[in-house]
Coordinates of N, CA and C in Angstrom, one line a residue:
X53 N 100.6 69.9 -46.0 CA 101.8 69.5 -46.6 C 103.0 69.8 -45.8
X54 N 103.9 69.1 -45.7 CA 105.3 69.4 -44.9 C 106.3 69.5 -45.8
X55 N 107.5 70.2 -45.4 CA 108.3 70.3 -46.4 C 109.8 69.7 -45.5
X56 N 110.4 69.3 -46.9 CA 111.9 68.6 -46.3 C 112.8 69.2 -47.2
X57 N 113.9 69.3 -46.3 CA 115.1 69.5 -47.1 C 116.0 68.8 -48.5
X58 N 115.9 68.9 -49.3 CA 116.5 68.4 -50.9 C 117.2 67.0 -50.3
X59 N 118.1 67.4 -49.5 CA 119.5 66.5 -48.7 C 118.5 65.0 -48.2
X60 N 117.0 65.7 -47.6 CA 117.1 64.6 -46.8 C 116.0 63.9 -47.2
X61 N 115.7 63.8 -48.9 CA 115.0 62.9 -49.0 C 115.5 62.5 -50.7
X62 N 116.6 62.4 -50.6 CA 117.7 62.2 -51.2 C 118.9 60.8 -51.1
X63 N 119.0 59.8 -51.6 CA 119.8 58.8 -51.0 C 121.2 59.7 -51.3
X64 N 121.3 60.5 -52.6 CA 123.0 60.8 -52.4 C 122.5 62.2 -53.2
X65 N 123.2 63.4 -53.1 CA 123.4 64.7 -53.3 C 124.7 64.6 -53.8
X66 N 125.1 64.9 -55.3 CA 126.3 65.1 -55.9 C 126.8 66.1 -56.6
X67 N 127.6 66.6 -56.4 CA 128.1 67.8 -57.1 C 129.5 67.5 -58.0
X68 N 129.2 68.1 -59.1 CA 130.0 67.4 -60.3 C 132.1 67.9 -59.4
X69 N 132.6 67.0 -61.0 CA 134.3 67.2 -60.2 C 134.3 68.8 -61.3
X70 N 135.3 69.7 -60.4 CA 135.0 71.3 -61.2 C 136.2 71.3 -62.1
X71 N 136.0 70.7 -63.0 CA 136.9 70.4 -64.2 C 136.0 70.3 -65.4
X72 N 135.9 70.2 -66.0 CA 135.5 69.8 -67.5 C 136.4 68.3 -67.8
X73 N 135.4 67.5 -68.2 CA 136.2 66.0 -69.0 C 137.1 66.7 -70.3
X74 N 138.2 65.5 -71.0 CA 138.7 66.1 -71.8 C 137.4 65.7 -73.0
X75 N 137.2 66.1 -74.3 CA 136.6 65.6 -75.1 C 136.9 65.4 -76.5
X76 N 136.1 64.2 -76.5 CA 136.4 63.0 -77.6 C 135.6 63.4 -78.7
X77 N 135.8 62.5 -79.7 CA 134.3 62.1 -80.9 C 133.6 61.5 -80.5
X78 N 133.7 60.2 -79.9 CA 132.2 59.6 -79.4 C 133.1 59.1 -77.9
X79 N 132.4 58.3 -77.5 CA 132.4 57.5 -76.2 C 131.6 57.7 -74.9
X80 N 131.7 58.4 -74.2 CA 130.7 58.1 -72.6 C 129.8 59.6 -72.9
X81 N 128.2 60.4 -73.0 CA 128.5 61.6 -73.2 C 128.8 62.4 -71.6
X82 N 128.9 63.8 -72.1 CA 128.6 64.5 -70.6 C 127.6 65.5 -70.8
X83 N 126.7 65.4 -69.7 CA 125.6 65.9 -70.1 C 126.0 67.4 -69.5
X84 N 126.0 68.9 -69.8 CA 126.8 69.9 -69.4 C 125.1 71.0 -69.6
X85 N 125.2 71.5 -68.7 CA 124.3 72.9 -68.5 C 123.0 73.1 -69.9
X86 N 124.0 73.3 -70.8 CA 122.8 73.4 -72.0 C 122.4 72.3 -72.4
X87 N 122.5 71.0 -72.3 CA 121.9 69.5 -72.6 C 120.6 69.5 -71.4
X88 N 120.3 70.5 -70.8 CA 119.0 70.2 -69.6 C 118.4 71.6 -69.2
X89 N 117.3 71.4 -70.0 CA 116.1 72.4 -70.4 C 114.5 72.0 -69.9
X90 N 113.8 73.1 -69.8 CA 112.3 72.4 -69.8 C 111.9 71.0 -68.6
X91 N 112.9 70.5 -68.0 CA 112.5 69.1 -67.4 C 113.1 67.9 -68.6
X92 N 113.7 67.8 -69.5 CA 114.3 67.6 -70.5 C 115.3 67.7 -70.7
X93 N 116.1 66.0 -71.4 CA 117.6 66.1 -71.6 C 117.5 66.3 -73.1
X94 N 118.2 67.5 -73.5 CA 118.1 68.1 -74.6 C 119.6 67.0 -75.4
X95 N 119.8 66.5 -76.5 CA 121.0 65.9 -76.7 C 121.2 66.4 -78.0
X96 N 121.0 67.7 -78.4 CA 121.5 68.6 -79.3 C 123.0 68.8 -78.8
X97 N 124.4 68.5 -79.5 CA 125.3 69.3 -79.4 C 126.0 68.4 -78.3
X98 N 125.4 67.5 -77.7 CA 126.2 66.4 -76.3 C 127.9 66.6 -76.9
X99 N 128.3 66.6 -75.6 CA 129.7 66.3 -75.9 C 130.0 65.0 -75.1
X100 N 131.3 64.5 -76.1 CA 131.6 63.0 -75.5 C 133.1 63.0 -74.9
X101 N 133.2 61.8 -73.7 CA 134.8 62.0 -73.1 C 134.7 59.9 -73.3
X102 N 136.6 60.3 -73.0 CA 136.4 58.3 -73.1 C 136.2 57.6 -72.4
X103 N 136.8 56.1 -71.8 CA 136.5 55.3 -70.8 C 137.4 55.7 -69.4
X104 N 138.5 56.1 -69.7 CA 139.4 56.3 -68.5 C 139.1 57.9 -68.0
X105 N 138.6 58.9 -68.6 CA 138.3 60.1 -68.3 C 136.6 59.7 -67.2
X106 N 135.4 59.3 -67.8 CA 134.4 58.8 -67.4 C 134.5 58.3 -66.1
X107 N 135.4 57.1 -65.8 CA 136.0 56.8 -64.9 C 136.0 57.3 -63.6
X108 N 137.3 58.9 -63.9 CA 137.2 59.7 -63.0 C 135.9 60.6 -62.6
X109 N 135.3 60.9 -63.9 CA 134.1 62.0 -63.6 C 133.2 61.4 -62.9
X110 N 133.0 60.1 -62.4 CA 131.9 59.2 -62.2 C 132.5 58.7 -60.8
X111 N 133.8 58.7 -60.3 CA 134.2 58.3 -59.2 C 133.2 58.5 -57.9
X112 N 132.3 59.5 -57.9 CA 131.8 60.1 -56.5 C 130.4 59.1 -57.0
X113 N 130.0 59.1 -57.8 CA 128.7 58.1 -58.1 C 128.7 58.2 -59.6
X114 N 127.6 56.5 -59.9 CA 127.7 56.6 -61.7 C 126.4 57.3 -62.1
X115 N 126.0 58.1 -62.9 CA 124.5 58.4 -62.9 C 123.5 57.1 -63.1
X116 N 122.1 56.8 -62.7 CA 121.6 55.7 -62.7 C 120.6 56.7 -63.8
X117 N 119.3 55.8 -64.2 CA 118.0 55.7 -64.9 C 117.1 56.7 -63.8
X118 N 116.7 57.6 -63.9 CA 115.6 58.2 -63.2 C 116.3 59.5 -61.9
X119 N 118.0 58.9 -62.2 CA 118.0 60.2 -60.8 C 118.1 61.6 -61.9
X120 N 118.3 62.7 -60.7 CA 117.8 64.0 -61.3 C 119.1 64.6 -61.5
X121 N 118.7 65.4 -62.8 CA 120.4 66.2 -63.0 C 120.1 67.7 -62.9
X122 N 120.9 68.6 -62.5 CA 120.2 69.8 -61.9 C 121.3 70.8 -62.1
X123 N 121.5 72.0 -63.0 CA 122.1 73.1 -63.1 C 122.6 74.0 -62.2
X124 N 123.4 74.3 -62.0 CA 123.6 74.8 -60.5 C 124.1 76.2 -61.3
X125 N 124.4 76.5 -62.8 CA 124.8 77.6 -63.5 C 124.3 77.7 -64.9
X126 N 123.8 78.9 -64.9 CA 124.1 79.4 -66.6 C 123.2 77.8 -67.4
X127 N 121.9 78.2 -67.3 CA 121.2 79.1 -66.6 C 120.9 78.2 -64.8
X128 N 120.8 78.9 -63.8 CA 120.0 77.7 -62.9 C 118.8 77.5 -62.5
X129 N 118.9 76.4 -62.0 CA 117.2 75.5 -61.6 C 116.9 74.6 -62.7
X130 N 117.5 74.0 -63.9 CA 117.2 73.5 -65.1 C 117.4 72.0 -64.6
X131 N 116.0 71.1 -64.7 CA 116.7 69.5 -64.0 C 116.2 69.0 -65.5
X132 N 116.4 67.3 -65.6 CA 116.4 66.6 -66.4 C 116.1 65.0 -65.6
X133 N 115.7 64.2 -66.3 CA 116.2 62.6 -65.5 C 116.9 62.1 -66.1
X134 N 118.0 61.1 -65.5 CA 118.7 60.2 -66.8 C 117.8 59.1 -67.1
X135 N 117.9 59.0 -68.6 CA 117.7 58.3 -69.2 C 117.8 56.9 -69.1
X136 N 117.1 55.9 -69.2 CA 117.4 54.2 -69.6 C 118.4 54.0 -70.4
X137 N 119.8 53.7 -70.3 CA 120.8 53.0 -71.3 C 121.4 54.5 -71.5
X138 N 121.7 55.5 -70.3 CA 122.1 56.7 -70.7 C 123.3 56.7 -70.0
X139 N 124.8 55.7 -70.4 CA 126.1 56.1 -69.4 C 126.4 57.4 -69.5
X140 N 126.0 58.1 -68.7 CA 126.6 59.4 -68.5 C 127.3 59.9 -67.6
X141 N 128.5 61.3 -67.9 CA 128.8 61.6 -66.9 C 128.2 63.0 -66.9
X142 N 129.2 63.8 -65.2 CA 128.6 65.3 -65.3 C 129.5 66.5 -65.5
X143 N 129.4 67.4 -66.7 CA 130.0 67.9 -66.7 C 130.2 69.2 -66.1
X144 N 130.4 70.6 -66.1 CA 130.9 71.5 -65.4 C 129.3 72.3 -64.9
X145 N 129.2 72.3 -62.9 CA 128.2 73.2 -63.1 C 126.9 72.6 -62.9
X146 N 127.1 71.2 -63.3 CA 125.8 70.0 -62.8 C 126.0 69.5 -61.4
X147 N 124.9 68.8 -61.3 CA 124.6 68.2 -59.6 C 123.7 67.3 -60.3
X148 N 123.7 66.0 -59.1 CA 122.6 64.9 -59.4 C 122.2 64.6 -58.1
X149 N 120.9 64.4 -58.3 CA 120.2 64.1 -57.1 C 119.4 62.5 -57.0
X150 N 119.7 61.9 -56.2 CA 119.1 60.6 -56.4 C 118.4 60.5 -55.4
X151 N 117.1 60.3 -56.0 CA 115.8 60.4 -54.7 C 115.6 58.6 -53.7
X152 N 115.5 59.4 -52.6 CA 115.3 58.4 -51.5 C 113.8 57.4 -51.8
X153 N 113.8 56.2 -52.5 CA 112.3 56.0 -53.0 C 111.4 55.8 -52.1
X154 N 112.1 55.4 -50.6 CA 111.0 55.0 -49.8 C 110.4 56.3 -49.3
X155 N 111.1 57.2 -49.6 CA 110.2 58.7 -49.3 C 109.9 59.6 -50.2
X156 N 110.3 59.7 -51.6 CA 109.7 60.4 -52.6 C 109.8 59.8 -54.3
X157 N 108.9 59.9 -54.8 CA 109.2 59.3 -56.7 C 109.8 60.2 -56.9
X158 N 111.0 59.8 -57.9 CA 112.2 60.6 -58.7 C 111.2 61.8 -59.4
X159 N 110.2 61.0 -60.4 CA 109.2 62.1 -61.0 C 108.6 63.2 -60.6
X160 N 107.8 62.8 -59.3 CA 107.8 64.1 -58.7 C 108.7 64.9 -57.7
X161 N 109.8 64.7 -57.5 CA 110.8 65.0 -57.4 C 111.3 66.1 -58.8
X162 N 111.4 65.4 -59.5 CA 112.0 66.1 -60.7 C 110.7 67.5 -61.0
X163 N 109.5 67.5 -61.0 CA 108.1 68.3 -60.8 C 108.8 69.0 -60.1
X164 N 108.4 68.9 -58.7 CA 108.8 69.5 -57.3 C 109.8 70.6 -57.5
X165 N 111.4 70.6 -58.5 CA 112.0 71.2 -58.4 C 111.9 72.1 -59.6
X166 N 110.9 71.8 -60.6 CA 110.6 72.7 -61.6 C 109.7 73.8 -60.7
X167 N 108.7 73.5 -59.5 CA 107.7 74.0 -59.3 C 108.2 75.8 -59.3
X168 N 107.2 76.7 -59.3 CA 107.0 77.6 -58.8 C 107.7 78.2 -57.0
X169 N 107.0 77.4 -56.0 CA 107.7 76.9 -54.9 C 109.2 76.8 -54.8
X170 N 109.7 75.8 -55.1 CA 111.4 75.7 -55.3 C 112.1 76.8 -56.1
X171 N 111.4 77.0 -57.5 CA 112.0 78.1 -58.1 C 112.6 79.2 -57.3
X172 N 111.8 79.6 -56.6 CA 111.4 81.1 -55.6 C 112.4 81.0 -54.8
X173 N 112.6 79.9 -53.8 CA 113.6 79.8 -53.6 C 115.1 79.5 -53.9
X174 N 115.8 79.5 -55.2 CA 116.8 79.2 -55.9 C 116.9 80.7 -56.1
X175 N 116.0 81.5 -56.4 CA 116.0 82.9 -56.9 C 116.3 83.9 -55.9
X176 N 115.4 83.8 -55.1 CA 115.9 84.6 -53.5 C 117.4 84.3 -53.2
X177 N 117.7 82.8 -53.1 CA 119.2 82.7 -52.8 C 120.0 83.4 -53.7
X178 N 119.4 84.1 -54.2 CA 120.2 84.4 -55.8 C 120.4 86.0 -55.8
X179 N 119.5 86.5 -54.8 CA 119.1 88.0 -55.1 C 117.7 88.5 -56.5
X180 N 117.2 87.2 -56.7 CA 117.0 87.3 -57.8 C 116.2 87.3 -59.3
X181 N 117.4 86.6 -59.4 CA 118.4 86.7 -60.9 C 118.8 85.3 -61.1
X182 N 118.4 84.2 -62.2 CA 118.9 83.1 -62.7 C 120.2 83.4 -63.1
X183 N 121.1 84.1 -63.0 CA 122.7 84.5 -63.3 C 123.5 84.4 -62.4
X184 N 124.5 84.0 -62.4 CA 125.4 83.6 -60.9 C 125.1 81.9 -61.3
X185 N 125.5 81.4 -59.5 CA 125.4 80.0 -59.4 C 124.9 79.9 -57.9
X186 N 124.0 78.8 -57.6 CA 123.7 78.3 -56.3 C 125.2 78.1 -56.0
X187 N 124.9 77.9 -54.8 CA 126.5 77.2 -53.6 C 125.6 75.9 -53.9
X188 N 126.6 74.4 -53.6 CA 126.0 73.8 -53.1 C 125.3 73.4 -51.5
X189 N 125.8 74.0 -50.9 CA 125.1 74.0 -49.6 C 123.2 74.5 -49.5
X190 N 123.3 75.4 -50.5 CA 122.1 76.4 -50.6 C 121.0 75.1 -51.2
X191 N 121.7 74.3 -52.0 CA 120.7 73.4 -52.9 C 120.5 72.4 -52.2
X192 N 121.4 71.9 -51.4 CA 121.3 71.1 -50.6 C 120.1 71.5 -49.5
X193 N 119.7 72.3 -49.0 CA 118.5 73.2 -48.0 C 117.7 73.4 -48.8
X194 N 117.4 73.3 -50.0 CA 116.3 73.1 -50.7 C 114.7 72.8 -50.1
X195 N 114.0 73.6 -50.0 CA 112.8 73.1 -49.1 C 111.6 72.1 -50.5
X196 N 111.4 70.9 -50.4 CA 110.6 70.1 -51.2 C 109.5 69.6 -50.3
X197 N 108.1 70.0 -51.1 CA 107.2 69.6 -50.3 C 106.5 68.3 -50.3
X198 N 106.8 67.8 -49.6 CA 106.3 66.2 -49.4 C 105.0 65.8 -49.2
X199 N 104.1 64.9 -50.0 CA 102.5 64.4 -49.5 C 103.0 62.7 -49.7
X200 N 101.9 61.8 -49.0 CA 102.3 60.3 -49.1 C 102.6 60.7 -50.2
X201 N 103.5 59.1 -50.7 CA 103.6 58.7 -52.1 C 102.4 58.6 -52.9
X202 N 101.6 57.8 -52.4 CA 100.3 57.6 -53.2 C 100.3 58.9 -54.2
X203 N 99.8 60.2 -53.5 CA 99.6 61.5 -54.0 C 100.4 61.9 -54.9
X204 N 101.8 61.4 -54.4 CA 103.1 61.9 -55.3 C 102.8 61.1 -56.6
X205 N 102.9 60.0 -56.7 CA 102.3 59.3 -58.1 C 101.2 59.8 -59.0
X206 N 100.0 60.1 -57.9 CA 99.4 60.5 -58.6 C 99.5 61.9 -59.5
X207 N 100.1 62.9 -59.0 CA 100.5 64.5 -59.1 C 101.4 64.1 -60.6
X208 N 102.5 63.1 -59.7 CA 103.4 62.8 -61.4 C 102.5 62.5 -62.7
X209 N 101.9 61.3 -62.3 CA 101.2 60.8 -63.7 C 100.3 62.2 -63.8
X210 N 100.1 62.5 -63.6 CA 98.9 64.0 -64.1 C 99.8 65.0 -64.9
X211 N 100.9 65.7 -64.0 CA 101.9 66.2 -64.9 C 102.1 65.4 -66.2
X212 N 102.7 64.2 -65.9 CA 103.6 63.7 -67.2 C 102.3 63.5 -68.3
X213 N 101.0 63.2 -68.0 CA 100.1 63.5 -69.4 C 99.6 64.6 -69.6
X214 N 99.7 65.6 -68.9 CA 99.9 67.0 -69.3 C 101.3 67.5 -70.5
X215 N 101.9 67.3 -70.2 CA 103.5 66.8 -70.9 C 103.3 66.4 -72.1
X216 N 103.2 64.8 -71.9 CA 102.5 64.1 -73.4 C 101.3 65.1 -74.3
X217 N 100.4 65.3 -73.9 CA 99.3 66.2 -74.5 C 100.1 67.3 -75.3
X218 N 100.6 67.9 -74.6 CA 101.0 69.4 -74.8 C 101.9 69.0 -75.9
X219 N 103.1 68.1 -75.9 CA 104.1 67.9 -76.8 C 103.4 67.7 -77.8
X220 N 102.3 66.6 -78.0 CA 101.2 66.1 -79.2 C 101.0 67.6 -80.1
X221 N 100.5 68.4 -79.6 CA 100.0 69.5 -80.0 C 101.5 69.9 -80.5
X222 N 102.2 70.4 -80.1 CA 103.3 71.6 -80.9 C 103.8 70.6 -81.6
X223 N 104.0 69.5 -81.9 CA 104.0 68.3 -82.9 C 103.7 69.1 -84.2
X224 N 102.0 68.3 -83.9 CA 101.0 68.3 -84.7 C 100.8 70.1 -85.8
X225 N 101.6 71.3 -84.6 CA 101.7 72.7 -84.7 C 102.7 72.6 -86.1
X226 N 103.8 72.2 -85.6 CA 104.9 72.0 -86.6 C 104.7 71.6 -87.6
X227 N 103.8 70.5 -87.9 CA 103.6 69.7 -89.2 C 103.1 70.6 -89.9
X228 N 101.4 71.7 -89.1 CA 100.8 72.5 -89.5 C 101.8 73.3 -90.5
X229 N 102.5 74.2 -90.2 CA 103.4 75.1 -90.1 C 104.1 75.1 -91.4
X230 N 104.9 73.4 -91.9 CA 105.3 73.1 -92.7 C 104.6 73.1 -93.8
X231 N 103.5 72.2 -94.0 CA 102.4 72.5 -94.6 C 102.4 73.7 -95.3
X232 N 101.9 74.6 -94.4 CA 101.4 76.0 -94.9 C 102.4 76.8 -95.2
X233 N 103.7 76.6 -94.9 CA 104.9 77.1 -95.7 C 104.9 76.7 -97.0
X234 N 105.2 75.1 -97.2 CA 104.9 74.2 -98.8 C 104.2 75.1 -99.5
X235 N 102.6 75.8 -98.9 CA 101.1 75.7 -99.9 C 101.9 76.9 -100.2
X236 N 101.7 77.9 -99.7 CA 102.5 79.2 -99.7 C 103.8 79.5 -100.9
X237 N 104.8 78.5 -100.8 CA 106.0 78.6 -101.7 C 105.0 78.1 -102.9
X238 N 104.1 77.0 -103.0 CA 103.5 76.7 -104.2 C 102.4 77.6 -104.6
X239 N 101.7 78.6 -104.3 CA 100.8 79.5 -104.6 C 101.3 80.3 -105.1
X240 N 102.9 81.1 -104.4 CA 103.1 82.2 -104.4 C 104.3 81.5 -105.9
X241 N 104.7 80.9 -106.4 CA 105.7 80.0 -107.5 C 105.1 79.8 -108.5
X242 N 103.8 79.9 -108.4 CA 102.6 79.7 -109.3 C 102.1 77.7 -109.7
X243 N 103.1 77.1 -108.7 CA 102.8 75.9 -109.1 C 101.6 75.0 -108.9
X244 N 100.9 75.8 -108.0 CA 99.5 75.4 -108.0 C 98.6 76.5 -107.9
X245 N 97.3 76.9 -108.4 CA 96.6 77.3 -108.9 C 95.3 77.7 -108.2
X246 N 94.6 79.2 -107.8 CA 94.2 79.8 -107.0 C 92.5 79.9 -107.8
X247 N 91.7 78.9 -107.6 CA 90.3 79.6 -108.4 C 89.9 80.2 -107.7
X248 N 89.0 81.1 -107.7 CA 88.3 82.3 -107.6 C 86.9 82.6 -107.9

């Protein structure tokens, strides 16, 4: 396996404008540090800015469907992909990475940077410690390890039904959970009835 630098298999490397958008009640969201967890855009708590604010936050590039969004703070190493029909901008502390397709899939790209591997190094740069911030230059030198695409497809689809599976279950955990809380309030309330 060879490894390439983040930069260079990357059509554009972006680092957010170091401002904060102003924010609205609804209109464009911004996806900000705690909206991107797990490989996952979390959209608990999204904040929103308007059309002429968006505008500017979006000047250096617009986010597309599949590029990578990437924490650079509080906490770092945390990516996400955007979404289908997701106008977003980036708020304070984010980066997006738009993968070069004729040399790597966005998916495993997005893997890649969750890996173990990458981690290690975001953390060394760090002393570390997920506390602080990458530079962007540091993220930019990112070492990503490259195999054909073929492989890369295949590696993603394996993850991503690892993913699916695993979500099914803590689902299916939850429902459990509820359940046996209900039986519980109704045993312990006397409203249903314990033979012996």
């Amino acid at each position: 396996t060879k490894t390439m630098p983040l930069e260079s298999v990357c059509e554009a490397v972006i680092d957010c404008k170091n401002r904060t958008p102003p924010y609205t009640e609804s209109g464009h969201p911004v996806v900000r540090t705690p909206n991107v967890r797990n490989g996952k855009l979390v959209r608990n708590d999204l904040k929103y800015t308007d059309v002429s604010s968006y505008e500017i936050w979006t000047a250096r590039s617009v986010p597309r469907p599949m590029d990578v969004l990437f924490t650079r703070e509080a906490p770092l190493g945390e990516v996400c992909l955007v979404p289908e029909n997701f106008k977003c901008c980036l708020g304070q502390r984010m980066m997006l990475f738009r993968a070069d397709k004729s040399l790597i899939d966005p998916r495993y790209l997005l893997f890649s940077l969750m890996s173990p591997f990458v981690q290690d190094q975001l953390l060394k740069s760090k002393g570390g410690t997920t506390v602080g911030h990458a530079r962007v230059a540091d993220v930019r030198d990112l070492l990503i390890p490259i195999f054909p695409k073929e492989k890369q497809l295949r590696i993603a689809s394996v993850i991503s039904s690892i993913e699916t599976f695993l979500e099914g279950i803590a689902r299916k955990r939850e429902k459990l959970e509820i359940q046996k809380s209900a039986l519980a309030s109704d045993l312990l309330s006397g409203r249903k009835r314990v033979s012996i």
